[in-house]
mmCIF file of C-alpha atoms in Angstrom:
data_model
loop_
_atom_site.group_PDB
_atom_site.id
_atom_site.type_symbol
_atom_site.label_atom_id
_atom_site.label_comp_id
_atom_site.label_asym_id
_atom_site.label_seq_id
_atom_site.Cartn_x
_atom_site.Cartn_y
_atom_site.Cartn_z
ATOM 1 C CA ASP A 248 -19.739 -74.171 -75.862
ATOM 2 C CA THR A 249 -18.504 -76.750 -73.368
ATOM 3 C CA GLY A 250 -16.067 -78.467 -75.728
ATOM 4 C CA VAL A 251 -16.102 -82.133 -76.690
ATOM 5 C CA SER A 252 -17.952 -84.308 -74.207
ATOM 6 C CA GLN A 253 -17.472 -88.068 -73.841
ATOM 7 C CA ASN A 254 -19.493 -90.499 -71.783
ATOM 8 C CA PRO A 255 -18.907 -92.513 -69.766
ATOM 9 C CA ARG A 256 -15.466 -91.485 -68.455
ATOM 10 C CA HIS A 257 -14.750 -95.000 -67.263
ATOM 11 C CA LYS A 258 -16.196 -98.381 -68.199
ATOM 12 C CA ILE A 259 -15.327 -101.783 -66.769
ATOM 13 C CA THR A 260 -16.838 -104.721 -68.593
ATOM 14 C CA LYS A 261 -16.473 -108.460 -68.690
ATOM 15 C CA ARG A 262 -14.925 -110.110 -71.710
ATOM 16 C CA GLY A 263 -17.552 -110.912 -74.307
ATOM 17 C CA GLN A 264 -19.922 -108.089 -73.372
ATOM 18 C CA ASN A 265 -20.872 -105.255 -75.701
ATOM 19 C CA VAL A 266 -20.109 -101.639 -74.828
ATOM 20 C CA THR A 267 -21.159 -98.322 -76.349
ATOM 21 C CA PHE A 268 -19.504 -94.948 -75.921
ATOM 22 C CA ARG A 269 -20.933 -91.552 -76.773
ATOM 23 C CA CYS A 270 -19.258 -88.392 -78.040
ATOM 24 C CA ASP A 271 -20.827 -84.938 -78.302
ATOM 25 C CA PRO A 272 -18.612 -82.704 -80.450
ATOM 26 C CA ILE A 273 -18.382 -78.936 -80.595
ATOM 27 C CA SER A 274 -21.576 -77.955 -82.364
ATOM 28 C CA GLU A 275 -19.907 -75.901 -85.126
ATOM 29 C CA HIS A 276 -17.489 -78.727 -86.014
ATOM 30 C CA ASN A 277 -18.642 -80.968 -88.826
ATOM 31 C CA ARG A 278 -15.751 -83.436 -88.602
ATOM 32 C CA LEU A 279 -15.649 -86.004 -85.798
ATOM 33 C CA TYR A 280 -12.865 -88.513 -85.137
ATOM 34 C CA TRP A 281 -12.397 -91.577 -82.968
ATOM 35 C CA TYR A 282 -8.950 -92.607 -81.716
ATOM 36 C CA ARG A 283 -7.701 -95.303 -79.377
ATOM 37 C CA GLN A 284 -4.743 -94.842 -77.052
ATOM 38 C CA THR A 285 -2.904 -97.431 -74.997
ATOM 39 C CA LEU A 286 -0.266 -96.822 -72.355
ATOM 40 C CA GLY A 287 2.960 -95.461 -73.771
ATOM 41 C CA GLN A 288 1.512 -94.870 -77.223
ATOM 42 C CA GLY A 289 0.148 -91.918 -79.091
ATOM 43 C CA PRO A 290 -3.480 -91.898 -80.206
ATOM 44 C CA GLU A 291 -4.209 -94.357 -83.037
ATOM 45 C CA PHE A 292 -6.806 -93.381 -85.609
ATOM 46 C CA LEU A 293 -9.955 -95.503 -85.822
ATOM 47 C CA THR A 294 -12.492 -93.643 -87.969
ATOM 48 C CA TYR A 295 -13.857 -90.235 -88.874
ATOM 49 C CA PHE A 296 -17.076 -88.627 -90.019
ATOM 50 C CA GLN A 297 -17.881 -85.533 -91.964
ATOM 51 C CA ASN A 298 -21.389 -84.645 -90.925
ATOM 52 C CA GLU A 299 -23.205 -88.002 -90.932
ATOM 53 C CA ALA A 300 -20.973 -89.676 -93.531
ATOM 54 C CA GLN A 301 -18.279 -92.068 -92.313
ATOM 55 C CA LEU A 302 -15.434 -91.178 -94.685
ATOM 56 C CA GLU A 303 -12.527 -93.273 -93.451
ATOM 57 C CA LYS A 304 -11.973 -96.360 -91.340
ATOM 58 C CA SER A 305 -8.639 -97.649 -90.103
ATOM 59 C CA ARG A 306 -7.688 -101.285 -90.551
ATOM 60 C CA LEU A 307 -7.545 -101.261 -86.732
ATOM 61 C CA LEU A 308 -11.339 -101.062 -86.766
ATOM 62 C CA SER A 309 -12.235 -104.749 -86.802
ATOM 63 C CA ASP A 310 -15.729 -105.964 -87.593
ATOM 64 C CA ARG A 311 -16.487 -105.959 -83.861
ATOM 65 C CA PHE A 312 -16.279 -102.164 -83.898
ATOM 66 C CA SER A 313 -18.962 -99.940 -85.359
ATOM 67 C CA ALA A 314 -19.404 -96.193 -85.254
ATOM 68 C CA GLU A 315 -22.356 -94.034 -86.150
ATOM 69 C CA ARG A 316 -23.119 -90.358 -86.318
ATOM 70 C CA PRO A 317 -26.840 -90.030 -86.933
ATOM 71 C CA LYS A 318 -27.927 -86.580 -88.108
ATOM 72 C CA GLY A 319 -24.329 -85.393 -88.051
ATOM 73 C CA SER A 320 -24.376 -84.448 -84.379
ATOM 74 C CA PHE A 321 -23.280 -86.830 -81.605
ATOM 75 C CA SER A 322 -21.509 -90.096 -82.380
ATOM 76 C CA THR A 323 -21.447 -93.532 -80.817
ATOM 77 C CA LEU A 324 -18.728 -96.166 -80.903
ATOM 78 C CA GLU A 325 -19.819 -99.717 -80.155
ATOM 79 C CA ILE A 326 -17.540 -102.641 -79.449
ATOM 80 C CA GLN A 327 -19.143 -106.057 -79.616
ATOM 81 C CA ARG A 328 -17.830 -109.170 -77.872
ATOM 82 C CA THR A 329 -15.124 -107.234 -76.063
ATOM 83 C CA GLU A 330 -11.667 -108.749 -75.661
ATOM 84 C CA GLN A 331 -8.963 -107.907 -73.143
ATOM 85 C CA GLY A 332 -6.955 -106.329 -75.936
ATOM 86 C CA ASP A 333 -9.698 -103.736 -76.340
ATOM 87 C CA SER A 334 -8.713 -102.187 -73.003
ATOM 88 C CA ALA A 335 -7.604 -98.656 -73.825
ATOM 89 C CA MET A 336 -8.560 -95.005 -73.698
ATOM 90 C CA TYR A 337 -11.024 -94.165 -76.460
ATOM 91 C CA LEU A 338 -10.721 -90.547 -77.536
ATOM 92 C CA CYS A 339 -13.140 -88.505 -79.583
ATOM 93 C CA ALA A 340 -12.171 -85.271 -81.314
ATOM 94 C CA SER A 341 -13.877 -82.757 -83.553
ATOM 95 C CA SER A 342 -12.665 -80.116 -85.960
ATOM 96 C CA LEU A 343 -13.674 -77.724 -88.671
ATOM 97 C CA VAL A 344 -13.087 -78.723 -92.285
ATOM 98 C CA GLY A 345 -9.655 -77.646 -93.470
ATOM 99 C CA GLN A 346 -6.181 -79.065 -93.451
ATOM 100 C CA ASN A 347 -4.634 -76.797 -90.856
ATOM 101 C CA TYR A 348 -7.379 -76.828 -88.259
ATOM 102 C CA GLY A 349 -6.443 -78.566 -85.053
ATOM 103 C CA TYR A 350 -8.519 -81.128 -83.273
ATOM 104 C CA THR A 351 -10.376 -80.520 -80.024
ATOM 105 C CA PHE A 352 -10.339 -83.706 -77.998
ATOM 106 C CA GLY A 353 -12.670 -84.894 -75.304
ATOM 107 C CA SER A 354 -11.385 -86.326 -72.032
ATOM 108 C CA GLY A 355 -11.828 -89.865 -73.322
ATOM 109 C CA THR A 356 -13.505 -93.045 -72.119
ATOM 110 C CA ARG A 357 -11.232 -95.448 -70.272
ATOM 111 C CA LEU A 358 -12.297 -99.026 -71.070
ATOM 112 C CA THR A 359 -11.124 -101.938 -68.960
ATOM 113 C CA VAL A 360 -12.067 -105.439 -70.081
ATOM 114 C CA VAL A 361 -11.719 -108.041 -67.327
ATOM 115 C CA THR B 252 6.135 -98.291 -89.844
ATOM 116 C CA GLN B 253 5.595 -95.204 -87.688
ATOM 117 C CA LEU B 254 4.991 -92.115 -89.780
ATOM 118 C CA LEU B 255 6.321 -89.807 -87.050
ATOM 119 C CA GLU B 256 9.221 -90.704 -84.778
ATOM 120 C CA GLN B 257 9.538 -88.757 -81.550
ATOM 121 C CA SER B 258 12.595 -88.523 -79.335
ATOM 122 C CA PRO B 259 13.420 -88.856 -76.589
ATOM 123 C CA GLN B 260 10.655 -91.156 -75.396
ATOM 124 C CA PHE B 261 11.092 -90.067 -71.779
ATOM 125 C CA LEU B 262 12.705 -87.001 -70.254
ATOM 126 C CA SER B 263 13.065 -86.154 -66.574
ATOM 127 C CA ILE B 264 14.545 -82.779 -65.673
ATOM 128 C CA GLN B 265 14.621 -80.299 -62.833
ATOM 129 C CA GLU B 266 12.720 -77.047 -62.739
ATOM 130 C CA GLY B 267 14.570 -74.271 -64.532
ATOM 131 C CA GLU B 268 16.350 -76.468 -67.083
ATOM 132 C CA ASN B 269 15.950 -76.112 -70.844
ATOM 133 C CA LEU B 270 15.000 -79.015 -73.109
ATOM 134 C CA THR B 271 14.327 -79.879 -76.733
ATOM 135 C CA VAL B 272 12.198 -82.714 -78.088
ATOM 136 C CA TYR B 273 12.105 -83.854 -81.672
ATOM 137 C CA CYS B 274 9.644 -85.152 -84.235
ATOM 138 C CA ASN B 275 11.102 -86.732 -87.372
ATOM 139 C CA SER B 276 9.843 -88.387 -90.516
ATOM 140 C CA SER B 277 10.981 -89.334 -93.979
ATOM 141 C CA SER B 278 7.776 -87.849 -95.391
ATOM 142 C CA VAL B 279 7.073 -84.253 -96.357
ATOM 143 C CA PHE B 280 4.066 -82.683 -94.675
ATOM 144 C CA SER B 281 1.998 -79.672 -95.606
ATOM 145 C CA SER B 282 1.627 -78.888 -91.894
ATOM 146 C CA LEU B 283 2.424 -80.359 -88.497
ATOM 147 C CA GLN B 284 0.829 -79.929 -85.106
ATOM 148 C CA TRP B 285 2.012 -80.269 -81.516
ATOM 149 C CA TYR B 286 -0.268 -81.344 -78.678
ATOM 150 C CA ARG B 287 0.206 -81.712 -74.931
ATOM 151 C CA GLN B 288 -1.630 -84.390 -72.978
ATOM 152 C CA GLU B 289 -2.002 -84.709 -69.219
ATOM 153 C CA PRO B 290 -2.780 -88.065 -67.560
ATOM 154 C CA GLY B 291 -6.432 -89.049 -67.905
ATOM 155 C CA GLU B 292 -7.219 -86.257 -70.351
ATOM 156 C CA GLY B 293 -7.312 -85.786 -74.101
ATOM 157 C CA PRO B 294 -4.525 -84.021 -76.007
ATOM 158 C CA VAL B 295 -4.701 -80.229 -76.251
ATOM 159 C CA LEU B 296 -3.481 -78.412 -79.354
ATOM 160 C CA LEU B 297 -0.443 -76.179 -78.774
ATOM 161 C CA VAL B 298 0.494 -75.036 -82.275
ATOM 162 C CA THR B 299 0.232 -75.675 -86.011
ATOM 163 C CA VAL B 300 3.281 -75.033 -88.192
ATOM 164 C CA VAL B 301 2.825 -74.727 -91.930
ATOM 165 C CA THR B 302 5.809 -73.118 -93.660
ATOM 166 C CA GLY B 303 9.225 -74.759 -93.919
ATOM 167 C CA GLY B 304 11.629 -73.058 -91.500
ATOM 168 C CA GLU B 305 8.771 -71.485 -89.574
ATOM 169 C CA VAL B 306 9.347 -70.665 -85.897
ATOM 170 C CA LYS B 307 6.453 -70.069 -83.512
ATOM 171 C CA LYS B 308 6.659 -69.073 -79.882
ATOM 172 C CA LEU B 309 4.128 -69.743 -77.158
ATOM 173 C CA LYS B 310 5.439 -68.177 -73.937
ATOM 174 C CA ARG B 311 8.419 -70.382 -72.979
ATOM 175 C CA LEU B 312 7.782 -72.878 -75.788
ATOM 176 C CA THR B 313 9.439 -72.479 -79.193
ATOM 177 C CA PHE B 314 8.337 -74.640 -82.117
ATOM 178 C CA GLN B 315 10.265 -75.000 -85.347
ATOM 179 C CA PHE B 316 9.263 -76.689 -88.610
ATOM 180 C CA GLY B 317 12.183 -78.033 -90.611
ATOM 181 C CA ASP B 318 13.126 -76.352 -93.876
ATOM 182 C CA ALA B 319 12.164 -79.479 -95.813
ATOM 183 C CA ARG B 320 8.912 -79.881 -93.797
ATOM 184 C CA LYS B 321 9.930 -83.384 -92.685
ATOM 185 C CA ASP B 322 10.718 -82.668 -89.043
ATOM 186 C CA SER B 323 9.957 -80.384 -86.156
ATOM 187 C CA SER B 324 11.308 -79.504 -82.728
ATOM 188 C CA LEU B 325 9.879 -78.142 -79.516
ATOM 189 C CA HIS B 326 12.163 -76.233 -77.166
ATOM 190 C CA ILE B 327 11.096 -75.344 -73.623
ATOM 191 C CA THR B 328 13.016 -72.678 -71.756
ATOM 192 C CA ALA B 329 13.197 -72.723 -67.951
ATOM 193 C CA ALA B 330 10.876 -75.690 -67.565
ATOM 194 C CA GLN B 331 8.321 -75.645 -64.767
ATOM 195 C CA PRO B 332 6.472 -78.518 -63.046
ATOM 196 C CA GLY B 333 3.328 -77.391 -64.877
ATOM 197 C CA ASP B 334 5.033 -78.357 -68.164
ATOM 198 C CA THR B 335 4.875 -82.023 -67.150
ATOM 199 C CA GLY B 336 2.939 -84.091 -69.668
ATOM 200 C CA LEU B 337 3.039 -86.087 -72.880
ATOM 201 C CA TYR B 338 4.067 -84.014 -75.897
ATOM 202 C CA LEU B 339 2.709 -85.366 -79.172
ATOM 203 C CA CYS B 340 3.407 -84.325 -82.712
ATOM 204 C CA ALA B 341 0.830 -85.039 -85.396
ATOM 205 C CA ALA B 342 0.522 -84.684 -89.152
ATOM 206 C CA ARG B 343 -1.691 -85.841 -91.969
ATOM 207 C CA PRO B 344 -0.247 -88.472 -94.294
ATOM 208 C CA PRO B 345 1.214 -87.070 -97.518
ATOM 209 C CA SER B 346 -1.400 -86.567 -100.212
ATOM 210 C CA ASN B 347 0.442 -89.006 -102.488
ATOM 211 C CA SER B 348 0.088 -91.849 -99.987
ATOM 212 C CA ASN B 349 -2.909 -94.098 -99.537
ATOM 213 C CA SER B 350 -2.934 -93.605 -95.774
ATOM 214 C CA GLY B 351 -6.013 -91.436 -95.592
ATOM 215 C CA TYR B 352 -6.777 -87.999 -94.299
ATOM 216 C CA ALA B 353 -6.895 -88.065 -90.504
ATOM 217 C CA LEU B 354 -4.026 -86.954 -88.286
ATOM 218 C CA ASN B 355 -1.347 -89.524 -87.468
ATOM 219 C CA PHE B 356 0.288 -89.091 -84.079
ATOM 220 C CA GLY B 357 3.760 -89.944 -82.886
ATOM 221 C CA LYS B 358 4.217 -91.979 -79.716
ATOM 222 C CA GLY B 359 5.055 -88.835 -77.794
ATOM 223 C CA THR B 360 7.722 -87.619 -75.402
ATOM 224 C CA SER B 361 6.791 -88.025 -71.752
ATOM 225 C CA LEU B 362 8.224 -85.067 -69.826
ATOM 226 C CA LEU B 363 8.556 -84.895 -66.047
ATOM 227 C CA VAL B 364 9.694 -81.642 -64.472
ATOM 228 C CA THR B 365 10.514 -81.914 -60.794
ATOM 229 C CA PRO B 366 10.682 -78.932 -58.396
#
C-alpha cells in the first residue's frame, strides 16, 4: 500500500474559479477525513466519511464547499467560487474504525487563490 | 475556544539539548495522540496514549498522559536536527460534548534544532 495519496500537490487559481481535489485513502481504511491547515495553525476539521456516508461536517464547511466519496473509495473536495481566504493546505487522512486508531495523512494539496 | 492548548508555540534549541512541550485542556479525554509534521507534508502519528499516568517511549521521545487525562507532555532527550518539525497533539472531543467525533488538533509547537 502506498499510503494516502492526494492530487494535485499544488493548485493556483484565480478568485471566483472552482477547484476540485482528490484523495485516495489506504484501501483497508473505511474512514476518510478532510482538514484545512493555514500557516501557524494546526489542522482544522472539515468533514469525514465512513464508507460512502458523510457523517459529520464542520461549521467551517460553508455552502461553497462540497465533499463526496462515491462507492466508499476515493474522495473529492470541491470549492466553488474560490476566495482568497480559501488559500490553505488541504489535508486528507484515513483511518480504521475505532477510537484509538491514529490517522494516516496524505501530503496535502496546497491551494493558492490569487 | 481551542480545545487543546499547546506550549510553547515556538522553540529553538541547539543539538544535544533536552526539551519538553505541553498539551493542555480543561476537558477529559479517553485518549490523546501526538503527531509530527514537516514543512509541506502531512502530520505523521508518533503515539497514542490512553491510560491516565501512562508513559510511552519512542527512542529519545517520552510521552506522558496526565493522571486526570486532561493534559500530556512530550520530552525529547538530546535533540537532533532531524527532530525539527511541528509537534501536534490531537484528541477527540469528550463524548458529552456536541463537538462531533473527529480529532481536534492543537496549534502545535514549532521546534527548530540547530547543529
